[in-house]
XYZ file of C-alpha atoms in Angstrom:
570
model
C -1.793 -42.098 -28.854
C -3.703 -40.037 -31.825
C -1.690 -36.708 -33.093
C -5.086 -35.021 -33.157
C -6.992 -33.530 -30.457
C -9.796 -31.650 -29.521
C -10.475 -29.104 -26.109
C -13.485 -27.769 -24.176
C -12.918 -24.559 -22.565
C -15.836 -23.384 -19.800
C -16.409 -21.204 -16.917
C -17.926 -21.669 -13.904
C -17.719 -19.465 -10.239
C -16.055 -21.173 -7.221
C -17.143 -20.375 -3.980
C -15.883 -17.258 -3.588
C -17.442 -15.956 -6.964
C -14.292 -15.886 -8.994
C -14.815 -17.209 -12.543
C -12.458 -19.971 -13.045
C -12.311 -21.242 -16.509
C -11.513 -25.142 -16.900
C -9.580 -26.855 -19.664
C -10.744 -29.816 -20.939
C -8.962 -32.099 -24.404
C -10.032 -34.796 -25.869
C -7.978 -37.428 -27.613
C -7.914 -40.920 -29.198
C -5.709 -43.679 -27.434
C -3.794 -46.292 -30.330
C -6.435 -48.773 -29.582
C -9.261 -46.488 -30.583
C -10.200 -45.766 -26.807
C -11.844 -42.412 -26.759
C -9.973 -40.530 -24.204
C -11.096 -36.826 -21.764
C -8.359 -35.327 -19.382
C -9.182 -32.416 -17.442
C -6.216 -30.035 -17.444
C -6.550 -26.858 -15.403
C -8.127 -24.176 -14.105
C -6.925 -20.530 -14.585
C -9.175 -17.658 -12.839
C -10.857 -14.964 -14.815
C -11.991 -11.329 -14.096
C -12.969 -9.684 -17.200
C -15.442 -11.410 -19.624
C -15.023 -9.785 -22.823
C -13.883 -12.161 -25.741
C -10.793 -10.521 -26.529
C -9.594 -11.600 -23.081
C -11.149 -15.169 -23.120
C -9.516 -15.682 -26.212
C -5.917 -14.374 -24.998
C -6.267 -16.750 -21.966
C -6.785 -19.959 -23.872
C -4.145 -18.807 -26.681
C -1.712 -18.005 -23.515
C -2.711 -21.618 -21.666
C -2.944 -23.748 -24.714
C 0.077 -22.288 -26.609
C 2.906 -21.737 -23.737
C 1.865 -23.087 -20.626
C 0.404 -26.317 -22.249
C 2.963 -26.152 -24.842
C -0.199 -27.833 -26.996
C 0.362 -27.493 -31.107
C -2.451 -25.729 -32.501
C -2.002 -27.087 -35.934
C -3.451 -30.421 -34.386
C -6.337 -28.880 -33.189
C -9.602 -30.590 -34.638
C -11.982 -29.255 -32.363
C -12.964 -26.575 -30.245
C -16.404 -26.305 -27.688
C -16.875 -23.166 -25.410
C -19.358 -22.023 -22.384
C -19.542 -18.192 -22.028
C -21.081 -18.511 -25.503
C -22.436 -14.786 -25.555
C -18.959 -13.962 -25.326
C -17.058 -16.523 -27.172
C -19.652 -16.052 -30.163
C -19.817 -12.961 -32.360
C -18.511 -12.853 -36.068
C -16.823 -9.456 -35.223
C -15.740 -9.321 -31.605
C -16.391 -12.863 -30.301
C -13.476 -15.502 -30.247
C -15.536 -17.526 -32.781
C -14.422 -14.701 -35.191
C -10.494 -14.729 -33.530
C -10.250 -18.605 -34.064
C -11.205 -17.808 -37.640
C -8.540 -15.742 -37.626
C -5.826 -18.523 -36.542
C -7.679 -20.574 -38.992
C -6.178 -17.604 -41.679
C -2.950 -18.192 -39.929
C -3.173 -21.984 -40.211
C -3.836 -21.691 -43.836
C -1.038 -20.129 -45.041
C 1.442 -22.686 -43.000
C -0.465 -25.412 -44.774
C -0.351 -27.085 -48.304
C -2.813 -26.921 -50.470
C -3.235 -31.198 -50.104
C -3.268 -30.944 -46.150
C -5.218 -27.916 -45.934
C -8.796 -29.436 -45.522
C -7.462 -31.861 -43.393
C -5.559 -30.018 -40.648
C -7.618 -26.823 -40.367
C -9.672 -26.593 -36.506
C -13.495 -28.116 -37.601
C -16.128 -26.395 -35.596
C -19.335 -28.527 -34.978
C -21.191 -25.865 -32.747
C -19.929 -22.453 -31.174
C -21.438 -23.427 -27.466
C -21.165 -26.174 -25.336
C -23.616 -28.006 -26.523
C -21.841 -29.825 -29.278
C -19.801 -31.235 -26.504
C -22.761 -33.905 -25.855
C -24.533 -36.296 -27.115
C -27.807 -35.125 -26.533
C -27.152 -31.401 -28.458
C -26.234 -33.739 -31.580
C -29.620 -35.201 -31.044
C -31.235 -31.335 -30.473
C -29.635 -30.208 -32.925
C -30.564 -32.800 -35.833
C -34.031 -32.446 -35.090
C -34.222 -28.962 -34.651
C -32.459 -28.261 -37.745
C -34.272 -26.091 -39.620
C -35.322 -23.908 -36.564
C -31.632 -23.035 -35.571
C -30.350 -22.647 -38.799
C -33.294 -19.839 -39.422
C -32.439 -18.665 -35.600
C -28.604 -19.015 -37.106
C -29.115 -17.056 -40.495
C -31.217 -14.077 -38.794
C -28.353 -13.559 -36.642
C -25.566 -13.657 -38.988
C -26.492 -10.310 -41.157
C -26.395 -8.407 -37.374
C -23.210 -7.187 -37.005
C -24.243 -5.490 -33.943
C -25.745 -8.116 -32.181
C -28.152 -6.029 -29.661
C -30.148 -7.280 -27.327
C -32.787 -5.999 -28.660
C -32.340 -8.115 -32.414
C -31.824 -11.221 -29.635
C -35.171 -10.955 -28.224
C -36.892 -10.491 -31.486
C -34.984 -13.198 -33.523
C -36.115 -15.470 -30.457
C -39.509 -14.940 -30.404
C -39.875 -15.690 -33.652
C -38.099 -18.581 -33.998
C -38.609 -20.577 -31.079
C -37.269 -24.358 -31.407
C -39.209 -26.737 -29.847
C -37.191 -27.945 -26.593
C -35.395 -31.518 -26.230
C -36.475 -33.047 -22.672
C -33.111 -32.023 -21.182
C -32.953 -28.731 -22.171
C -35.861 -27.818 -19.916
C -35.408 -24.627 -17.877
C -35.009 -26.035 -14.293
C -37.327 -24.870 -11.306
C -35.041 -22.339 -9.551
C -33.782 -23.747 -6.088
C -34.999 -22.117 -3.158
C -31.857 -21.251 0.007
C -33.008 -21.208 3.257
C -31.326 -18.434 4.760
C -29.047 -21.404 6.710
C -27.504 -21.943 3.168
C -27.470 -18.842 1.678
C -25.551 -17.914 4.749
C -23.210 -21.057 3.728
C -23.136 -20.387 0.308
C -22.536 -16.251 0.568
C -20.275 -15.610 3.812
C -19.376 -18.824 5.388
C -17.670 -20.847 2.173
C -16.521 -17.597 0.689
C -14.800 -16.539 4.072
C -13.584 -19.669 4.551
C -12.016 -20.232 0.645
C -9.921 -16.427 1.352
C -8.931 -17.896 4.664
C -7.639 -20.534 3.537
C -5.848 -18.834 0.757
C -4.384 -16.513 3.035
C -2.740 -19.355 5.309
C -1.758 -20.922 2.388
C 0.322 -17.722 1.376
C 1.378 -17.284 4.623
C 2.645 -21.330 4.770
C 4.684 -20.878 1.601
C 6.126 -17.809 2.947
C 7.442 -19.268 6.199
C 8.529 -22.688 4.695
C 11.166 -19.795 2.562
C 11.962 -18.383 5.982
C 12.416 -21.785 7.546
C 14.385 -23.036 4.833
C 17.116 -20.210 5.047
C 16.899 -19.323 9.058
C 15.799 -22.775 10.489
C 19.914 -22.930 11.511
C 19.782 -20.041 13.896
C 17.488 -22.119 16.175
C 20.013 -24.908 16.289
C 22.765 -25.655 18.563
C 25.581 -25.357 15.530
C 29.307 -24.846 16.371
C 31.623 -22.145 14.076
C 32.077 -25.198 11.794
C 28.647 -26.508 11.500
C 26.856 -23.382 10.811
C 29.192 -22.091 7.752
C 27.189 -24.305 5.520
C 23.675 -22.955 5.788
C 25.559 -19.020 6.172
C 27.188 -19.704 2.916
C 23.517 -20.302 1.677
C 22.566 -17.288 3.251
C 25.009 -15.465 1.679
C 24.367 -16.530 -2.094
C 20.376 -16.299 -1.450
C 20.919 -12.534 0.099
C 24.110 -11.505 -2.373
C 23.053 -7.527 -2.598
C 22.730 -7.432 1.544
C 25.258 -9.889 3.110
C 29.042 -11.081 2.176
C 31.832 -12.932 4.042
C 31.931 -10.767 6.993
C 28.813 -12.566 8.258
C 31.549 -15.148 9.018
C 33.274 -13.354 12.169
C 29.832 -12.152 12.938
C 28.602 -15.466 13.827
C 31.652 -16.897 15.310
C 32.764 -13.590 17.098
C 30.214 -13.325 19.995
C 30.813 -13.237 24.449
C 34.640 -13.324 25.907
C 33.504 -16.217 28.856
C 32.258 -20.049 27.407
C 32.000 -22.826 29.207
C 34.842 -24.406 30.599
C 35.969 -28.098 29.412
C 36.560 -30.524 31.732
C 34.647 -28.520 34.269
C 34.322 -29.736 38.232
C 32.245 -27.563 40.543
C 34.075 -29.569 43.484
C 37.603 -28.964 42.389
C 37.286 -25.359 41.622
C 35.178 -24.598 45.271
C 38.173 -26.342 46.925
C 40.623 -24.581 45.480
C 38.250 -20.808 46.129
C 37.968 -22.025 49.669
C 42.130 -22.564 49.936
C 42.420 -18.837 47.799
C 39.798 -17.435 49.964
C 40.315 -18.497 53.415
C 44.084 -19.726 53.836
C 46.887 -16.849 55.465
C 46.432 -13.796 52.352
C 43.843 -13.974 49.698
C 45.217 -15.367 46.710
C 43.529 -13.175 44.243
C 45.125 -14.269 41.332
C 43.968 -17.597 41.472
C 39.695 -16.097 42.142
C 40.279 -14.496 39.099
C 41.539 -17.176 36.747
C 38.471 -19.948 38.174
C 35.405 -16.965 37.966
C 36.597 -15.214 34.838
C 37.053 -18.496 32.860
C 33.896 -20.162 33.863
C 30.617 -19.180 32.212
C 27.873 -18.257 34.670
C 26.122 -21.668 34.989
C 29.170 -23.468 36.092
C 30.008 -20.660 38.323
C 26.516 -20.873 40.457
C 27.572 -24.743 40.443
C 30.799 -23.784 41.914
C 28.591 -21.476 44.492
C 26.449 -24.818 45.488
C 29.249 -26.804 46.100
C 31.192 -24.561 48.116
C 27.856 -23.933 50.443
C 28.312 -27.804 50.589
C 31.686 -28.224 51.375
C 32.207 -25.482 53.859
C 28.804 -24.073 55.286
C 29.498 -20.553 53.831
C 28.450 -18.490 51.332
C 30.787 -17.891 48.453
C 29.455 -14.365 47.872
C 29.629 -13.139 51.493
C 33.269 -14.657 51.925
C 34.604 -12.760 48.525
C 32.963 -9.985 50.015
C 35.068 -10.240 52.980
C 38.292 -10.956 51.361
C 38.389 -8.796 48.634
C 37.873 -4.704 48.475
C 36.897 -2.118 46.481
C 36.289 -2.308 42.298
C 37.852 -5.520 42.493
C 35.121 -6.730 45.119
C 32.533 -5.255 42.862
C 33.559 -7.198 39.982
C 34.335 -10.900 41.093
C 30.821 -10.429 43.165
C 29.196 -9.193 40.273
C 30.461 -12.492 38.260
C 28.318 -14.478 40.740
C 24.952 -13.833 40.347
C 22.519 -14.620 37.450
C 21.942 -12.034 35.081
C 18.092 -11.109 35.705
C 19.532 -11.141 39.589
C 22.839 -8.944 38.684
C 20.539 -6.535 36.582
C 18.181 -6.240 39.502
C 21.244 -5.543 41.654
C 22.246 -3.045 39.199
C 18.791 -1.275 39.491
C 18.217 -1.197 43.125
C 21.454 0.302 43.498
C 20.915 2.882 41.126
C 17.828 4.190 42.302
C 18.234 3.481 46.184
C 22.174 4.444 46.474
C 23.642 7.556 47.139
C 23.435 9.169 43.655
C 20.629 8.035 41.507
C 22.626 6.920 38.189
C 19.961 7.463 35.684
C 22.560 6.390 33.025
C 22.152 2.372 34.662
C 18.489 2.377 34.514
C 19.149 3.820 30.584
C 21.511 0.868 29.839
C 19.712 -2.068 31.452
C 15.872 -1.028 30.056
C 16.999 0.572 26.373
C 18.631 -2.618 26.097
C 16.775 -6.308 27.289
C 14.391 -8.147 25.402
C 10.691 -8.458 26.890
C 11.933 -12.443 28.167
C 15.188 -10.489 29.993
C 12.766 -7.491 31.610
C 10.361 -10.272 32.984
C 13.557 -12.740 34.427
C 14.721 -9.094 36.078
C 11.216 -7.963 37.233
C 11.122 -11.199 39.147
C 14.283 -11.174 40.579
C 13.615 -8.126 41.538
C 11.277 -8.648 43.641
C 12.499 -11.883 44.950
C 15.640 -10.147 46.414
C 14.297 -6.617 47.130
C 10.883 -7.502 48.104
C 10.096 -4.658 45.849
C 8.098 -4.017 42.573
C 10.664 -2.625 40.206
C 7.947 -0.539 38.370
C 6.763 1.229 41.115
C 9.917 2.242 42.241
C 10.593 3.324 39.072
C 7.861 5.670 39.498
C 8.570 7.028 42.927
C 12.367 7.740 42.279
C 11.997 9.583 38.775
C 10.079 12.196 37.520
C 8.478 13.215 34.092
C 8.597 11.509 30.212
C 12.012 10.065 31.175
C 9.989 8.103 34.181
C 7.245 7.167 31.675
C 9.519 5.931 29.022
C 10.861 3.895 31.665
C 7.662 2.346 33.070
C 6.917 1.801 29.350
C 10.068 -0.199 28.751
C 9.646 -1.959 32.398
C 6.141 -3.331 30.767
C 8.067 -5.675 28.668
C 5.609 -5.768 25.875
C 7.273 -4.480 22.986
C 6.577 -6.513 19.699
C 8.492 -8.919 18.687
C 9.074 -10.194 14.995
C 6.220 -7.848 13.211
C 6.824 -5.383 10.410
C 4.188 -3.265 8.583
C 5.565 -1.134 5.630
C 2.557 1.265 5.462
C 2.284 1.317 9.464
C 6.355 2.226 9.463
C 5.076 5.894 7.085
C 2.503 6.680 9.480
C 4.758 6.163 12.191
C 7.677 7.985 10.894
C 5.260 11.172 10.694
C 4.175 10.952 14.020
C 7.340 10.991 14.998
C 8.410 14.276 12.530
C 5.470 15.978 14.174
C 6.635 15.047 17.474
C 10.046 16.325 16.902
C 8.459 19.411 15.211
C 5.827 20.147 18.309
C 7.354 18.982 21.325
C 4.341 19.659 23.479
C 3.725 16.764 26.238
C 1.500 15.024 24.069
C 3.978 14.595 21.430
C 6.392 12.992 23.881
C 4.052 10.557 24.882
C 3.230 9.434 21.090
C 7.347 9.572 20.675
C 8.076 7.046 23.271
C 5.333 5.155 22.708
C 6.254 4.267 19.097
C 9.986 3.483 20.625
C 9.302 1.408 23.631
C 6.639 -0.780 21.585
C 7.225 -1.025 18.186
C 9.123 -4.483 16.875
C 13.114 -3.695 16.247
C 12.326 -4.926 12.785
C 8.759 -2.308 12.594
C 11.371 0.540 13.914
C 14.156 -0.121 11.582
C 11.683 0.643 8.788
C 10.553 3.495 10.636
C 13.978 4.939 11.143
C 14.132 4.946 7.371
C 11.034 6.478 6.564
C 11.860 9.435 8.960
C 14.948 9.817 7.011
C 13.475 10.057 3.817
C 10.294 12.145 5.008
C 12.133 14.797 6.944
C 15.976 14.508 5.172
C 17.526 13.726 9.097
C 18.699 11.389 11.060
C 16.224 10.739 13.555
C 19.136 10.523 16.415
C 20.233 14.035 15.050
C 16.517 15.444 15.130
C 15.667 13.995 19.208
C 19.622 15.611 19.910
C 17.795 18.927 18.499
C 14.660 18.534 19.750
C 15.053 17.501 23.277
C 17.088 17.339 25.972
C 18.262 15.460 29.459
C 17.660 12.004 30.412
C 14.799 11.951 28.094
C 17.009 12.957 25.423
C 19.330 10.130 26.458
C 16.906 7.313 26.531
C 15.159 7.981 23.150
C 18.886 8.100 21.698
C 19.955 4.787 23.247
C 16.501 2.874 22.281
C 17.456 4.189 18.941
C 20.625 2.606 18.598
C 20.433 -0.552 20.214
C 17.373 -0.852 17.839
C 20.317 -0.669 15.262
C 23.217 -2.123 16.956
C 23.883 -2.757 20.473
C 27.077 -3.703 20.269
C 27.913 0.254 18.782
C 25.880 1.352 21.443
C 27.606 -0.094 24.373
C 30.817 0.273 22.151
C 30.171 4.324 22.667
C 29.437 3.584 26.218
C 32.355 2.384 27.373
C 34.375 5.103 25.618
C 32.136 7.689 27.159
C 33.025 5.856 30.685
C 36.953 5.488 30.298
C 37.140 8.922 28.710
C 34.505 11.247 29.432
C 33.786 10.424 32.875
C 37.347 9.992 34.104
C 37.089 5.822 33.712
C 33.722 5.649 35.371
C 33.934 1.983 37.476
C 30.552 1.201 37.671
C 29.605 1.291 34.213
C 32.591 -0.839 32.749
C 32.352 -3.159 35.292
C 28.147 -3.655 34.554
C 28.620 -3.540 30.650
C 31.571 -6.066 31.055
C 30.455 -8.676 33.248
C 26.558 -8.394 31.532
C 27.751 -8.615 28.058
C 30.377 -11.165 28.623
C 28.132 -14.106 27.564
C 26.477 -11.934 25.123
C 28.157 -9.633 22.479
C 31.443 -8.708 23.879
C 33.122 -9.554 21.675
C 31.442 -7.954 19.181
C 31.554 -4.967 21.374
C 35.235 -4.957 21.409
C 35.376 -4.928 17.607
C 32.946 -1.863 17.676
C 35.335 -0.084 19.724
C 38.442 -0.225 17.417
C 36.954 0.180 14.220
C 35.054 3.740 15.731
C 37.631 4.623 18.361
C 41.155 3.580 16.675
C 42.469 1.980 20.069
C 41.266 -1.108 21.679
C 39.210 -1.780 24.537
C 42.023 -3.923 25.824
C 44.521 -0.685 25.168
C 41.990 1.549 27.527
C 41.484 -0.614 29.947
C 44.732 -1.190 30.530
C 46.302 2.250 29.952
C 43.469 3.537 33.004
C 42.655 0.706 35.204
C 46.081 -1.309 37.174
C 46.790 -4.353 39.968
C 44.394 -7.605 40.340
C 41.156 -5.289 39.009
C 43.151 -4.164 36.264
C 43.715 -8.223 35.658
C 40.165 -8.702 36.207
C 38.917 -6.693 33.939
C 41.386 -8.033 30.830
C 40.735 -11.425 31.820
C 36.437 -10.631 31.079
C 37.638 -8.924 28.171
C 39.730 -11.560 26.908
C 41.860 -11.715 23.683
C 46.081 -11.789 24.043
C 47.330 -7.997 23.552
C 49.386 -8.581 20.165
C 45.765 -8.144 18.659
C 45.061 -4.952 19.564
């Protein structure tokens, strides 16, 4: 292949009117074969020749990596730009030619130095060559009135041309302009223009979740401890300023209660029906089958007892067993939408309403857990949750619970400039604390994406200097106070949340049973685990160490056994 080269540089507008200039060399192959290769295009905003000129030097010199020096010609479009003996790149390449020259010998000089044959496009055809050698004389008057104009005007154009007119070439005949109907203009305009920034956009967006895929695709899969360590390792190294090795016991530190190997429904119902219905209930042994099955092979166990003796496992364990204890290996043995639905219906229809239950169970499910419990719900209570929701509280704490009941918050979306706007709302709302203000408060907190509100929590921070959990403490109070406080932090970590719970139920409440027992047997499958860390590292003493030191005999046992773990590690 020849050493030498030439390149055509022009412009043209794609469809949605950007300028997009396209590179074009020529070259010679060994066996003489004239060769063209298209190169790229690059997209252009400003016209002026300094930045032409800067675009091909940038494409040609470091993205192309092309040697100048071999450069034997150069053809341009855009010629009212690219021309100019003062500002035009005409007058630049002349100045590389300068450069050239002095990196030259004298003996090599003529040859190597860029050779223009025409400043436009023209010379980039046959047919100018042909123009242009009959027409001669009448572009180079046109050429030598120019030349002495170092303003160029239009004005000097317009005169120079009418007075030296060349006599057109068959194809350089102006072309009858081309009539749209208002079908294609339409096309042409909007349609093809919409169309080329949609299509942009998705492609944006497809690069941008093929990243996310490529680092997160594992958390969709069904890896064990040793599987996933790999792709967190990658994690890791990709996010270095944000994660480190801790994200190890994250992942593998999770519920207390996993599936049981070797697991037989039959076996374990036949040996609950000997514990349950022989002379004394042996207790110890309905602990050790319900706490140490998960709560799929438990409603399996449920089946096949109803097979294998006619009864219901539930009713007999509520026969044979009394008090907290009851409460707790019932509890184990219904689904979770079903046990939250228990949960609720109790709370509101009981003796005491325990607005702290309904704060725990709606703060805290996703929209797919509020919909499983809605259903349940009614399915066992014949009742709409919402609406008695609405007839058994009263006020912004009952509407931030009917707008947590809805189930809609969003999910996965996160809008930087929406989080500002949103953090002010909620500043005014903590400054104002009128009715209307509440309303916009728990709107933003019971709809908002965890992800939208984490950026939101930050933005309050920075606009008003506070914590927003310290500015709702100071702003409002009661059960309304409560609720915004736990949405709040089990946007930010519900294991800490349920972590403060607990303590707030073995300590401040005198070891209140109903809410260890819920959190317990709810989280078990969850984050338990994670909510046992929690505890130590804010509390100094274990979970393990406080339930034992405040809760004794077979619910005492219970209770350990769903928290799990062997007491040298606490």
């Amino acid at each position: 292949m020849a050493k030498y080269f030439s390149f055509s540089v022009d412009s043209t507008p794609d469809i949605s009117h950007t300028d997009q200039l396209t590179f074009t060399v020529c070259y010679v192959l060994n066996n003489c074969t004239p060769v063209e290769r298209f190169l790229n295009f690059v997209p252009v905003t400003l016209h002026t020749a300094l930045h032409l000129f800067n675009v091909i030097n940038e494409i040609l010199s470091n993205e192309l990596n092309i040697n100048l020096k071999d450069c034997r010609g150069q053809t341009y479009g855009n010629a009212s730009n690219m021309s100019g003996i003062y500002s035009g790149s005409t007058y630049r390449w002349g100045l590389l030619q300068d450069s050239l020259k002095e990196e030259t010998s004298e003996t090599s000089k003529r040859e190597l130095l860029p050779k223009h044959l025409s400043d436009t496009r023209w010379s980039a055809r046959v047919d100018a060559l042909d123009s242009l050698s009959c027409n001669y004389k009448s572009y180079k008057s046109v050429l030598q009135a120019f030349g002495p104009d170092t303003v160029q005007n239009s004005e000097k154009r317009a005169e120079v041309k009418q007075q030296h007119h060349p006599k057109r070439m068959a194809d350089d005949s102006e072309e009858p302009a081309v009539v749209l109907t208002g079908e294609k203009t339409f096309k042409l305009e909007s349609f093809y223009t919409i169309t080329d920034s949609l299509v942009s956009h998705l492609n944006r967006r497809m690069h941008a979740h093929s990243e996310i895929n490529k680092h997160f695709c594992f958390l969709t899969g069904d890896l064990d401890s040793t599987a996933v360590k790999e792709p967190l390792r990658r994690l890791i190294e990709f996010y270095s300023g944000n994660l480190n090795e801790e994200i190890f016991e994250e992942w593998q530190i999770q519920g207390t209660i996993f599936p049981a190997p070797n697991f037989n429904p039959v076996i374990d119902a036949q040996m609950l029906g000997g514990a349950l219905q022989g002379i004394g209930c042996e207790k110890d042994m309905v602990i050790d089958i319900l706490t140490q099955r998960c709560n799929a092979q438990r409603l399996m166990i449920a089946e096949a007892y109803r097979e294998m003796y006619g009864r219901d496992l539930i009713m007999d364990l509520k026969e044979n067993l009394s008090h907290h204890f009851k409460d707790i290996m019932v509890g184990l043995m219904y689904p979770p939408a079903s046990y939250d639905a228990h949960e609720l219906w109790h709370a509101m229809k009981g003796a005491d309403m325990e607005e702290n239950c309904l704060i725990d169970i709606l703060a805290s499910r996703s929209n797919g857990e509020i919909f499983q419990m809605k259903e349940a719900y009614l399915m066992q209570y014949n009742n709409d949750l919402q609406q008695d929701i609405y007839s058994e509280t009263t006020g912004h704490f009952r509407d931030t619970l009917m707008n947590l009941a809805q189930g809609t918050r969003e999910e996965g979306y996160a809008d930087p400039a929406m989080a500002v706007q949103d953090a002010m709302v909620l500043w005014e709302a903590c400054q104002q604390k009128t009715g209307e203000h509440k309303n916009m408060i728990q709107m933003i907190l019971c709809n908002k994406s965890y992800q939208q509100l984490w950026m939101v929590f930050q933005e309050f921070q920075n606009i008003s200097g506070q914590d927003i959990v310290d500015a709702i403490n100071e702003c409002y109070d009661g059960f309304f106070q409560e609720l915004l406080i736990a949405i709040v932090l089990c946007v930010r970590d519900k294991p800490s949340y349920f972590a403060y719970r607990l303590y707030n139920a073995i300590h401040e409440y005198g070891f209140h049973n109903k809410t260890v027992i819920r959190i317990l047997i709810a989280r078990s499958e969850i984050d338990l685990m994670n909510i046992r860390r929690r505890y130590k590292e804010r509390y100094g003493k274990s979970l393990f160490h406080d339930i034992k030191h405040f809760a004794s005999g077979h619910y005492e046992t219970a209770l350990l056994a769903i928290c799990a773990g062997d007491a040298e590690d606490y």
